[in-house]
Coordinates of C-alpha atoms in Angstrom, one line a residue:
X1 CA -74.2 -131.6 40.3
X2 CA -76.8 -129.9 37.8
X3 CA -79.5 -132.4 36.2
X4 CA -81.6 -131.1 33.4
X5 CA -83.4 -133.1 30.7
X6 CA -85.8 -133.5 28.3
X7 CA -89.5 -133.5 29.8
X8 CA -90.9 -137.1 30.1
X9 CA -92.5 -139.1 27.3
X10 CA -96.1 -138.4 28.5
X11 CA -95.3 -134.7 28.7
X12 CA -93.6 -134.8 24.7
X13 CA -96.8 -136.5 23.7
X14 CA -99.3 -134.5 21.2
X15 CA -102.3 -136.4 20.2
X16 CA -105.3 -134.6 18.7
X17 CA -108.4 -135.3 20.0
X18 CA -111.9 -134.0 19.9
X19 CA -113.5 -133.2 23.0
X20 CA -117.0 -135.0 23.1
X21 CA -120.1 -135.0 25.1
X22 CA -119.9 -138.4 26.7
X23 CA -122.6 -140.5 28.9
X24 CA -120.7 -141.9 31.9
X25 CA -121.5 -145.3 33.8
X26 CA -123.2 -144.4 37.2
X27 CA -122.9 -147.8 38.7
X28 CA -119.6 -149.2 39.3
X29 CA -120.7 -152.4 38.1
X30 CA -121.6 -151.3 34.0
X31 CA -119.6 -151.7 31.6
X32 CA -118.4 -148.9 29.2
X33 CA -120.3 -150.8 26.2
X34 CA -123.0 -149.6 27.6
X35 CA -122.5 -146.4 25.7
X36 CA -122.5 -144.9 22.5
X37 CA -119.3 -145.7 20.3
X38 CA -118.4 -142.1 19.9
X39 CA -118.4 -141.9 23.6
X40 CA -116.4 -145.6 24.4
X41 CA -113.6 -144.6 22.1
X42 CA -113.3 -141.2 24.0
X43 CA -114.0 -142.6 27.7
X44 CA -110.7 -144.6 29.7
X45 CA -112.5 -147.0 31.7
X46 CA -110.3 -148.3 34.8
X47 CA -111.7 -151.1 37.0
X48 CA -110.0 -151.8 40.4
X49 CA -110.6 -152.6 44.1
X50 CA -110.7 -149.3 45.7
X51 CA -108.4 -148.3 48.4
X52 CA -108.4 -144.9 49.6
X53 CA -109.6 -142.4 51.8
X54 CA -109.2 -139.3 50.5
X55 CA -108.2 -137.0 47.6
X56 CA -106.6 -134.5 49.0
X57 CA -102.5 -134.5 48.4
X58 CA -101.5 -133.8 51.6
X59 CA -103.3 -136.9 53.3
X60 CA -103.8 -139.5 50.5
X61 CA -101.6 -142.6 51.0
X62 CA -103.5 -145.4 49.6
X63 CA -103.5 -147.3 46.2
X64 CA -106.6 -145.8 44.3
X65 CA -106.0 -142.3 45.8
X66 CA -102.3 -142.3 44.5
X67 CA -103.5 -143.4 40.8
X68 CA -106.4 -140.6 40.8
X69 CA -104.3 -137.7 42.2
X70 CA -101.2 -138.4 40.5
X71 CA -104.0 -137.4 37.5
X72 CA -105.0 -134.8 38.6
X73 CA -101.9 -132.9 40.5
X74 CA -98.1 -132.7 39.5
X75 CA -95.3 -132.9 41.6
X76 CA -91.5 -130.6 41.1
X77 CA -90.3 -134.3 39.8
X78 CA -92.0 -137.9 38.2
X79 CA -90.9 -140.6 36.7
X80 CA -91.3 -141.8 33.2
X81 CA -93.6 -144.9 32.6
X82 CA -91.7 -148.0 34.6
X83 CA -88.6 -146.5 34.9
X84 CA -87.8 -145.2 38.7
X85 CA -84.2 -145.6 38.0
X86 CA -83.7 -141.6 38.0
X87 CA -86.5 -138.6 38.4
X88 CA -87.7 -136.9 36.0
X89 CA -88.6 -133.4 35.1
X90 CA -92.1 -132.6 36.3
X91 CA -93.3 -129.0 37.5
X92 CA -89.7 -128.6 38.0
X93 CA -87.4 -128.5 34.2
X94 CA -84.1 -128.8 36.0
X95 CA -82.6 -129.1 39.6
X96 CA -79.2 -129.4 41.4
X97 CA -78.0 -131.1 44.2
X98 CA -75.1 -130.2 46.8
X99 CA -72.6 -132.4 46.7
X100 CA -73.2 -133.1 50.3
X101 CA -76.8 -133.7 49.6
X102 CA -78.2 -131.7 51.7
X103 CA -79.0 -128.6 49.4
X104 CA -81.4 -129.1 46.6
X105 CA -82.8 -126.3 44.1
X106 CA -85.3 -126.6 41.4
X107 CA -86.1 -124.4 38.7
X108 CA -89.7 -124.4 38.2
X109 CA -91.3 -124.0 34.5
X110 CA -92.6 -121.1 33.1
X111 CA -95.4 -122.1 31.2
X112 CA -97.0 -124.6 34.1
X113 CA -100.7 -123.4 35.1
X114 CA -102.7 -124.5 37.6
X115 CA -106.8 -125.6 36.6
X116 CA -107.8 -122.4 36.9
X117 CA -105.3 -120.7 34.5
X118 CA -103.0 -119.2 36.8
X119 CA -99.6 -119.6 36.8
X120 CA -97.8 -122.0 39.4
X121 CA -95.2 -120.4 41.8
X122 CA -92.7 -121.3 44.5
X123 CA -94.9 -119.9 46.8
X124 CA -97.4 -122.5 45.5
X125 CA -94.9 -125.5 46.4
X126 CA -93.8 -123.7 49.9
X127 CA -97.5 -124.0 50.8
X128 CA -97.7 -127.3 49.8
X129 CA -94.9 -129.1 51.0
X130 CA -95.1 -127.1 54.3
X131 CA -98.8 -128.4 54.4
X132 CA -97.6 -132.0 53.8
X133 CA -95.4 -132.1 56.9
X134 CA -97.7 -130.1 59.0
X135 CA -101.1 -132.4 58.3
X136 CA -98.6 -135.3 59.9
X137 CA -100.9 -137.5 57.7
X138 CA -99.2 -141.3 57.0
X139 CA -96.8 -139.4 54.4
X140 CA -95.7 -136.7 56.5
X141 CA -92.9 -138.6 58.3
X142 CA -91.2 -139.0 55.1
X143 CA -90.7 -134.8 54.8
X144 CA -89.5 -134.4 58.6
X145 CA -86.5 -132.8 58.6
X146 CA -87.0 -131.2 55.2
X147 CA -87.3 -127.2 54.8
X148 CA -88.4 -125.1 51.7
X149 CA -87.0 -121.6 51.0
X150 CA -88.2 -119.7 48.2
X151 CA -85.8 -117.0 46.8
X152 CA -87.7 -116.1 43.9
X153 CA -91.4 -117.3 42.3
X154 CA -89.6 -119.9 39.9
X155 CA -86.7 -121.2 42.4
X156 CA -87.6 -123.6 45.4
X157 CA -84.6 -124.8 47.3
X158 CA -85.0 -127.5 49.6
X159 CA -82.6 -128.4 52.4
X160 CA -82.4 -131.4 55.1
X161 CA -81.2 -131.9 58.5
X162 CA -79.2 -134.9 56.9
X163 CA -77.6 -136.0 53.8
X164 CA -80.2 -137.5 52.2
X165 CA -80.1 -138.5 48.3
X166 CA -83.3 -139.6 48.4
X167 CA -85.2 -136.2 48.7
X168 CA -85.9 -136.2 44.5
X169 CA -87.5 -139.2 44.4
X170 CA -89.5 -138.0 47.8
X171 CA -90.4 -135.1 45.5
X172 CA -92.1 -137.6 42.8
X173 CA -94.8 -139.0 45.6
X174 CA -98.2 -138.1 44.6
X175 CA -98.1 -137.1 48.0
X176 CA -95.9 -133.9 47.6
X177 CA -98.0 -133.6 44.7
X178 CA -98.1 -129.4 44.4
X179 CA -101.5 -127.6 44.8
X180 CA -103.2 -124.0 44.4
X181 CA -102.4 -122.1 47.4
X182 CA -104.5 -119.4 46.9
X183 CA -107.5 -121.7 45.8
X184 CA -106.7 -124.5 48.7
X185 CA -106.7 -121.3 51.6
X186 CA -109.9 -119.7 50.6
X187 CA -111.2 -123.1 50.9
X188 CA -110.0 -123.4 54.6
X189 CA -106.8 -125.3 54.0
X190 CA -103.1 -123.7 56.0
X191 CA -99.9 -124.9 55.6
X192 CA -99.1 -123.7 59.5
X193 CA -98.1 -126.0 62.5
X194 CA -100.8 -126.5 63.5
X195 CA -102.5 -127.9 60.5
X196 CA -103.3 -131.0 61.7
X197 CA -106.1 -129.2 63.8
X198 CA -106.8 -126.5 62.0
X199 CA -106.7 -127.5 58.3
X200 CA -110.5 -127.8 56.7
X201 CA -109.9 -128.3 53.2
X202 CA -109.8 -131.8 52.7
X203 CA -113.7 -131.7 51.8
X204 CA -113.3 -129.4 49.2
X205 CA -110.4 -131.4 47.7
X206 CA -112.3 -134.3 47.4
X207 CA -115.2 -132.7 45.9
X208 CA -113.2 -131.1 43.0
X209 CA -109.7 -130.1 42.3
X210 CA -107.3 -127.6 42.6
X211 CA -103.7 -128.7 40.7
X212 CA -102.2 -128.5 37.0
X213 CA -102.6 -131.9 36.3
X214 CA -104.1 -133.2 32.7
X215 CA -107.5 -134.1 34.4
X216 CA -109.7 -132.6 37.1
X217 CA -112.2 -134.3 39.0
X218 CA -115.7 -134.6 37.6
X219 CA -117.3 -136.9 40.4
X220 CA -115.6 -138.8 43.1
X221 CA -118.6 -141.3 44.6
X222 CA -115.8 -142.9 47.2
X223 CA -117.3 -147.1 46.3
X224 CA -118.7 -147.0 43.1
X225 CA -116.7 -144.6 40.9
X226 CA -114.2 -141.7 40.4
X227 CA -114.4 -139.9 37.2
X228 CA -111.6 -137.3 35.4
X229 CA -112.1 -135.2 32.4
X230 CA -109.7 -133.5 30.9
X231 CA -108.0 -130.2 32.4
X232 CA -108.6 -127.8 29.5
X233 CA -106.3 -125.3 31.1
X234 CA -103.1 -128.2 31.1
X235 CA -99.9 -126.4 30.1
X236 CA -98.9 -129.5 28.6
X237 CA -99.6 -131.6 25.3
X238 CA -103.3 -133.1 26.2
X239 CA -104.2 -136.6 27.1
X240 CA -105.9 -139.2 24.6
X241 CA -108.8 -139.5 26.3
X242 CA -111.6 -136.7 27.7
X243 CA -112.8 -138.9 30.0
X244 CA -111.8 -141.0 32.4
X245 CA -114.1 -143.7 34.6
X246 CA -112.1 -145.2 37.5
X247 CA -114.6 -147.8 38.5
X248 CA -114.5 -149.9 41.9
X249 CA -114.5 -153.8 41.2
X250 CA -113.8 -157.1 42.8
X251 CA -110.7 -158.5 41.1
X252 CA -112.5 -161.7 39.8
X253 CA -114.8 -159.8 37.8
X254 CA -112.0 -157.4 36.5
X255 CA -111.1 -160.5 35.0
X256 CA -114.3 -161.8 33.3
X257 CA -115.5 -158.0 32.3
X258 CA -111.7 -157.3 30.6
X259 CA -112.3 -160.5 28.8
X260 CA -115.4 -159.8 27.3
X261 CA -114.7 -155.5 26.7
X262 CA -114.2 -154.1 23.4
X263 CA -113.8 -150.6 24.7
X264 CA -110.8 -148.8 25.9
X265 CA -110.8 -150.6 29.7
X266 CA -107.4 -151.2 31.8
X267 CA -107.8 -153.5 34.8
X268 CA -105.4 -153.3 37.9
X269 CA -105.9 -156.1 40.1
X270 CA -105.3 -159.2 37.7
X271 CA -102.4 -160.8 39.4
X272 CA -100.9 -163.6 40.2
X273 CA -102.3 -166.8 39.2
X274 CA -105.6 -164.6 38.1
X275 CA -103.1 -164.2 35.1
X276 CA -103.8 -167.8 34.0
X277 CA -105.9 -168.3 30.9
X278 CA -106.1 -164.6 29.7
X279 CA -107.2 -164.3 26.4
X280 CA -103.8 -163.7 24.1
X281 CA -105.2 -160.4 23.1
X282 CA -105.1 -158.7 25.9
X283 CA -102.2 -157.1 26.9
X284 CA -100.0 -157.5 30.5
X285 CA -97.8 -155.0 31.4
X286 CA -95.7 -156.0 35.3
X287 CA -93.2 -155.5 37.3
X288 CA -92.3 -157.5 40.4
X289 CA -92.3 -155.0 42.8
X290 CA -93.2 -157.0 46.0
X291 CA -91.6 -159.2 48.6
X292 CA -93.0 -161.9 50.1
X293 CA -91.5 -163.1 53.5
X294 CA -91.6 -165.2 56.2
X295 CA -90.3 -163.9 59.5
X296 CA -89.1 -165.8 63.0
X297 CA -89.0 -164.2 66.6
X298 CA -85.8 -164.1 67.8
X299 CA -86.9 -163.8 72.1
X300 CA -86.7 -167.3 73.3
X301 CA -89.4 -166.7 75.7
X302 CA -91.9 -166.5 72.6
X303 CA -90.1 -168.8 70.5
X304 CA -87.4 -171.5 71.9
X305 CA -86.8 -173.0 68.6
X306 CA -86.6 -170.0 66.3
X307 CA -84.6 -167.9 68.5
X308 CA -82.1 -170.1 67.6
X309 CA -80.5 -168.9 64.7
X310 CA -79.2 -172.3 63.0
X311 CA -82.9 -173.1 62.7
X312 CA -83.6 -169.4 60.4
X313 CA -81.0 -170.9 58.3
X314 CA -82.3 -174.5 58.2
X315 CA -85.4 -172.6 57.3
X316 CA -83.7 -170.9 54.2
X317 CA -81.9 -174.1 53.2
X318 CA -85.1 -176.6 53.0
X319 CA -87.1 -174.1 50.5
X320 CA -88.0 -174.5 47.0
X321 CA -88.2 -171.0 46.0
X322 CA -89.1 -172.1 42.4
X323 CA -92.0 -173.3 43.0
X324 CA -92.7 -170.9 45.5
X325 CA -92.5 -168.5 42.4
X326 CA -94.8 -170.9 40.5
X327 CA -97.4 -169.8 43.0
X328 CA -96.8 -166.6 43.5
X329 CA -97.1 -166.1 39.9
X330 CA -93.4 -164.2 39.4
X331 CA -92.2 -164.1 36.2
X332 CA -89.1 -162.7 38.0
X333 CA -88.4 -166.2 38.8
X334 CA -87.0 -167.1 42.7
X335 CA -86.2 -164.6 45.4
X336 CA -83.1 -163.1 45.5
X337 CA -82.9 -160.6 47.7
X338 CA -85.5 -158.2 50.0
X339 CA -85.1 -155.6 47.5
X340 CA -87.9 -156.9 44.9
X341 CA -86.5 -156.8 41.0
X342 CA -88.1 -153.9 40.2
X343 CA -86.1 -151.5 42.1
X344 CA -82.6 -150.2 42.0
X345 CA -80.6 -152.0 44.5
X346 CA -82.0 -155.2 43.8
X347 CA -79.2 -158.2 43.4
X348 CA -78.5 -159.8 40.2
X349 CA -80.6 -162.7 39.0
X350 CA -77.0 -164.9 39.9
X351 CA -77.6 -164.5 43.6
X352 CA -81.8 -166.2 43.1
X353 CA -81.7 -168.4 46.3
X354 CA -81.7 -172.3 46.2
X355 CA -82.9 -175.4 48.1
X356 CA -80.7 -177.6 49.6
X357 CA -82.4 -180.4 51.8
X358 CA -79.1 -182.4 53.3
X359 CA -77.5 -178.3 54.1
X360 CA -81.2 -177.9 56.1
X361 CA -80.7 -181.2 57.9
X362 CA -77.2 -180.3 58.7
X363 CA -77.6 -177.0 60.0
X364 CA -80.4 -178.3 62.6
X365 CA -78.2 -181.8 63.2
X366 CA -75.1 -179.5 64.0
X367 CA -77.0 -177.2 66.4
X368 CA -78.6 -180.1 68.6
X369 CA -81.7 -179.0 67.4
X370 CA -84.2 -182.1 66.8
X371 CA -88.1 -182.6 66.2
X372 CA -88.1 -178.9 65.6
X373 CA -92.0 -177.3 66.1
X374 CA -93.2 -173.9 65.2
X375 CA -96.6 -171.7 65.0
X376 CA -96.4 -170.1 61.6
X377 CA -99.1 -167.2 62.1
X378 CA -100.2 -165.7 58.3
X379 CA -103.3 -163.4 57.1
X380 CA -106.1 -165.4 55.6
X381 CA -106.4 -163.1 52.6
X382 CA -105.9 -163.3 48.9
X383 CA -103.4 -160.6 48.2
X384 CA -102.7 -159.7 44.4
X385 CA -104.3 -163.0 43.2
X386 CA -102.3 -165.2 45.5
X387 CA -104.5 -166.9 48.3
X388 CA -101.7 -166.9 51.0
X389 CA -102.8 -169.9 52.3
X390 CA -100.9 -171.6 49.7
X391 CA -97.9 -170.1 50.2
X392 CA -97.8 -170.9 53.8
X393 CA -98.8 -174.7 53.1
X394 CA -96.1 -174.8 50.5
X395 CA -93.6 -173.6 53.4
X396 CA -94.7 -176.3 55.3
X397 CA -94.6 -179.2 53.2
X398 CA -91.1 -177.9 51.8
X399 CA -90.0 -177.3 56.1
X400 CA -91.6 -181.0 56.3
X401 CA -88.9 -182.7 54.1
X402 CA -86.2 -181.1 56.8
X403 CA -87.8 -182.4 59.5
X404 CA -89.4 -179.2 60.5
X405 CA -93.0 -178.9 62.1
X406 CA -94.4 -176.0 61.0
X407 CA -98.4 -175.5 62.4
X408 CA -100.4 -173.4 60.5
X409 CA -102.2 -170.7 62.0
X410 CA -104.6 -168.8 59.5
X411 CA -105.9 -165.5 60.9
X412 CA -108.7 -162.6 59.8
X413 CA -106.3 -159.7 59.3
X414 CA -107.0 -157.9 61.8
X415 CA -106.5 -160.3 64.3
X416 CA -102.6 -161.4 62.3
X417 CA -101.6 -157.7 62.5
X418 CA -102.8 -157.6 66.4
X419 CA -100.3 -161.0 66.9
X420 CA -97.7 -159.5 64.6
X421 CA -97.4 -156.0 65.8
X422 CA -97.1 -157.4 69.1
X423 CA -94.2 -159.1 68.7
X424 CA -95.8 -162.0 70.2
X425 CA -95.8 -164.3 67.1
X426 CA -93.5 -167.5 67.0
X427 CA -93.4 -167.3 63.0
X428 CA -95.3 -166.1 60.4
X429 CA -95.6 -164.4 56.6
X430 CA -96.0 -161.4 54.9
X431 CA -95.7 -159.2 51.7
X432 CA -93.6 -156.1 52.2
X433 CA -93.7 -153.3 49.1
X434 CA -91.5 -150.1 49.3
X435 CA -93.2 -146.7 50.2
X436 CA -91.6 -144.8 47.7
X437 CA -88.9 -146.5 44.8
X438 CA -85.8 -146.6 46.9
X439 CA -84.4 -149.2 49.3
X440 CA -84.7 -146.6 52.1
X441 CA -87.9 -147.5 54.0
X442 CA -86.9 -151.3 53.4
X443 CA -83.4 -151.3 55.4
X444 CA -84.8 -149.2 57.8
X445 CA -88.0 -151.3 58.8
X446 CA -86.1 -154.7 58.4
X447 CA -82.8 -153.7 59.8
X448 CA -82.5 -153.6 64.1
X449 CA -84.2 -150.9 65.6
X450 CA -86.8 -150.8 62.6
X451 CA -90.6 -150.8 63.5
X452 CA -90.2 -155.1 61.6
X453 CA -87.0 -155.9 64.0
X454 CA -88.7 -154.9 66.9
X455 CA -91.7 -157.2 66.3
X456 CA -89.5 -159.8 65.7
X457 CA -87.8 -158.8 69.2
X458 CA -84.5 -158.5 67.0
X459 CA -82.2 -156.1 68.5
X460 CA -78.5 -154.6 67.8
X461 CA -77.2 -156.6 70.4
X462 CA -79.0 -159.7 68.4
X463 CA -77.7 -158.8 65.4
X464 CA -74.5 -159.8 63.3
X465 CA -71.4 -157.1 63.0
X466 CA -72.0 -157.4 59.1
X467 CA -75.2 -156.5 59.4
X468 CA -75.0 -153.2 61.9
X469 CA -71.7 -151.9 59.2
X470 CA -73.5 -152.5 56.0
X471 CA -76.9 -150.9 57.3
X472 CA -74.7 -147.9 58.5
X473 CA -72.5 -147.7 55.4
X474 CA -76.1 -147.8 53.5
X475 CA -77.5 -144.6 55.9
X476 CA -74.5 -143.3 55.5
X477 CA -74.3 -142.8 51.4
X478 CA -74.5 -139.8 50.1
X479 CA -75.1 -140.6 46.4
X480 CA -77.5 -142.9 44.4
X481 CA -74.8 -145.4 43.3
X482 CA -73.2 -145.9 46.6
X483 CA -76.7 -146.1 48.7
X484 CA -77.3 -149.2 45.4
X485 CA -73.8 -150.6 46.5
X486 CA -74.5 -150.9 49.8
X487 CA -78.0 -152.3 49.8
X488 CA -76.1 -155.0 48.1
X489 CA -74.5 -156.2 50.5
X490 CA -76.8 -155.3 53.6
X491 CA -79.1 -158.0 51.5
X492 CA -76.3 -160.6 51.6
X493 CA -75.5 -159.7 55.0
X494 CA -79.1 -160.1 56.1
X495 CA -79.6 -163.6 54.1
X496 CA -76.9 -164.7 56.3
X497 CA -77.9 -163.6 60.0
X498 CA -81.4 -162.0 60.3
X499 CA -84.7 -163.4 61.2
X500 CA -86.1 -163.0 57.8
X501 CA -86.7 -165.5 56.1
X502 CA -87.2 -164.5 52.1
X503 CA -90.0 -166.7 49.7
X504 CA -90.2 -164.7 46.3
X505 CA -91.9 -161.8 44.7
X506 CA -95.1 -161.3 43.5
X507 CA -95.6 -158.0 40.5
X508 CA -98.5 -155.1 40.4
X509 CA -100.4 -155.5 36.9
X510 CA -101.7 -153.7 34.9
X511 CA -104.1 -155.4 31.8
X512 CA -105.4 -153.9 28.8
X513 CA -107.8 -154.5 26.1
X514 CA -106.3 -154.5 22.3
X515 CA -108.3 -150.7 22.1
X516 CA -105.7 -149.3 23.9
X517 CA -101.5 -148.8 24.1
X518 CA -99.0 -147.5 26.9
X519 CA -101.1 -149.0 29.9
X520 CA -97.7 -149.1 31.6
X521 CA -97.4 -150.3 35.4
X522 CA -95.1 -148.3 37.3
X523 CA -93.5 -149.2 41.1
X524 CA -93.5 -145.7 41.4
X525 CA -96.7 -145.8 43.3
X526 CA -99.9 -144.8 40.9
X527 CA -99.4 -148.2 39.0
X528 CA -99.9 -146.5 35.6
X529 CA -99.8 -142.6 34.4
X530 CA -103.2 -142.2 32.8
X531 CA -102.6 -139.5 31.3
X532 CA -100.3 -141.6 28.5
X533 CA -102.5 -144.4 27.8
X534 CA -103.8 -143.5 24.4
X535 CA -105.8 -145.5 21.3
X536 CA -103.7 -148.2 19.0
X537 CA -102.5 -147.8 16.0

């Protein structure tokens, strides 16, 4: 089935600019005021809590180094603004896809260059991809399986061991993000099998850059700052601004220094209740995109009472999950289902979950289970403006009304991941975001035999006949409407008879000043496309 489109929004945007000398902030904590008018108004100023390792494609995997490289590299596909519903055209202006999904060829663009002026190649996105898998960085697992032909320099065909529907949207992770082969070997980088060992590029990618995105990198000072300037040898239409300062910052002072900016500033970690009493001029663009939940081992060794699976129920019945959203600041309103709202697959806003205290009581009444007691482990952090501490003591004054003793255990999160990972925790709570924007890495974590049913000692043999057929009728779609179908009801399914037990959503953020328009966030992974953010009016 051939798709071919239009190119994205941000590639049809033409904005004339004038390229200026401009003085950029050294110190992560100055603000862009600081500066000469001429050179605010041309310079993007970004504040967020960094997270990342690395620059280099082939091994980034973290928040900050997806927003920077999705900048500076393109990948065959992307998605436009918030949308992930369906791929878009990226290096790639067309592909098709076998109607087995196995078989999928693009047709690269002519006119794409790399920084450097040259042209980019199949060759180019054989190296690349192949370099991906090879590096077996924390993406690589997602390409196993996955091989690249190249039958001409502007046609890459991709096949998989499996049917696998998913592979486009694979294709959109910054990630698989395509880079210079020629540039990346000289510079001791290999796409062999035995890159992991051998590879020595990654110093030189995250000094300087070596992709076709609209920016390069100026100066990456990993704690302080990253800054882009404009890639004056981009095939497509320019961005709006020259410059770009991506500047590392606690999120509380995001929050004071966005109120008080009059330059062109976007801030990425006001969340959550940090949302309250924002200033009406500034801008929120969000999308829940994060699950929050609590989960119960299912071994009776570790856990008498919650092995049980009347009491996971009782559990479900005795919350109030709207004023669990209350605090988690969702705008999305209660949970529905462990496929946040902001991806395909999610249930309808019909099926938001409900408290019923006299069903709670019932459930634990009918079952012979009485004076029910429970550890409830959780990670004393602040995650996304919500201090999880307040979740959990919400879950336990709302358990309390059922009769249910839930002790609080706060941990450092280290210490929560050592207990969780284990599988030795009686109960606990955490956020869960997708990888990439498909169910995919959710139903296979969460469903028996995933790395999250294992830690909660939940096996097949543990698990529900509806829920072992609708996970395998879910692996087993071959198409994006069916594999939506079918995560539909593996949710249900799992409402009903897993250890899960699901407290509401929480949305990435992004906030802008009034100087600037299309500060988008995307779930796609690099929360917003810089290169579209532009001046009002």
């Amino acid at each position: 089935m051939p798709r071919r489109f239009r190119a994205p929004a941000h590639r049809r945007l033409v904005v004339a600019v004038s390229l200026v000398s401009v003085v950029a902030c050294v110190l992560s904590a100055c603000t862009a005021g600081r500066a000469g008018s001429a050179a605010r108004d041309n310079t993007l100023v970004v504040d967020t809590s960094f997270v990342y390792k690395t620059l280099d494609p082939g091994r980034v995997y973290e928040q900050t180094g997806y927003l920077v490289v999705h900048a500076l590299y393109e990948s065959l596909l992307t998605f436009d603004g918030g949308d992930v519903t369906e791929p878009k055209p990226g290096l790639a202006e067309s592909y098709e896809v076998s109607s087995d999904a196995t078989r999928f060829t693009f047709t690269l663009r002519d006119e794409a260059t790399f920084s450097d002026g040259t042209s980019v190649t199949a060759e180019d996105v054989e190296f690349s991809l192949e370099r991906l898998v090879n590096l077996k960085g924390s993406a690589s697992a997602y390409f196993e399986g996955l091989d690249v032909a190249v039958p001409d320099r502007r046609t890459v065909v991709v096949t998989s061991d499996e049917p696998n529907p998913n592979v486009p949207v694979l294709l959109t992770m910054p990630a698989a993000s395509i880079l210079n082969a020629d540039v990346v070997t000289d510079r001791g980088g290999t796409s062999g099998g035995d890159a992991a060992s051998k590879d020595r590029a990654q110093s030189y990618l995250d000094r300087t850059t070596a992709g076709s995105g609209p920016y390069v990198l100026e100066r990456n000072e990993p704690g302080e700052q990253v800054v882009l300037t404009v890639n004056e040898n981009y095939w497509g239409d320019a961005p709006a601004y020259p410059r770009v300062v991506v500047r590392n910052m606690e999120a509380q002072n995001q929050k004071l220094t966005l109120t008080r900016s009059s330059s062109p500033e976007i801030a990425l970690d006001i969340a959550g209740t940090l949302l309250d009493g924002l200033p009406p001029a500034l801008s929120v663009s969000q999308q829940p995109d994060t699950a929050y939940f609590s989960f119960v081992n299912t071994d009776p060794e570790v856990s008498p009472v919650g092995a049980q699976p009347a009491f996971v129920r009782a559990m479900r019945a005795a919350l109030d999950y709207p004023g669990l959203a209350d605090l988690l600041g969702s705008r999305s309103g209660p949970a529905r289902g462990l496929i946040a709202p902001a991806y395909p697959g999610a249930l309808p806003e019909e099926d938001k979950l409900e408290q019923d205290l006299p069903r709670a009581e019932k459930l634990l009444s009918d079952a012979g289970i009485t004076d029910p007691a429970i550890e409830f482990i959780y990670p004393a952090i602040t995650y996304r403006g919500v201090d999880l501490g307040t979740i959990a003591t919400k879950v336990q004054g709302d358990a309390a009304k059922a009769g249910i003793t839930i002790n609080l255990r706060p941990l450092p999160l280290n210490a929560f991941l050592e207990q969780y990972r284990g599988g030795d925790a009686q109960m606990g709570m955490t956020p869960q975001a997708l990888t990439y924007p498909r169910a995919d890495s959710m139903v296979r974590v969460m469903s028996p035999g995933g790395v999250n049913a294992e830690r909660m000692n939940w096996t097949d043999d543990k698990a529900s006949a509806a829920v072992r057929s609708t996970t395998a009728d879910f692996l087993a779609a071959t198409t994006d409407e069916d594999r939506t179908a079918a995560v539909e009801a593996w949710q249900h399914a799992m409402h009903r008879d897993s250890p899960y037990v699901l407290l509401g959503n929480n949305s990435g953020t992004v906030v802008s000043t009034p100087e600037v328009t299309g500060a988008e966030y995307t779930p796609a992974g690099w929360i917003v496309d810089l290169a579209v953010v532009r001046p009002a009016g």
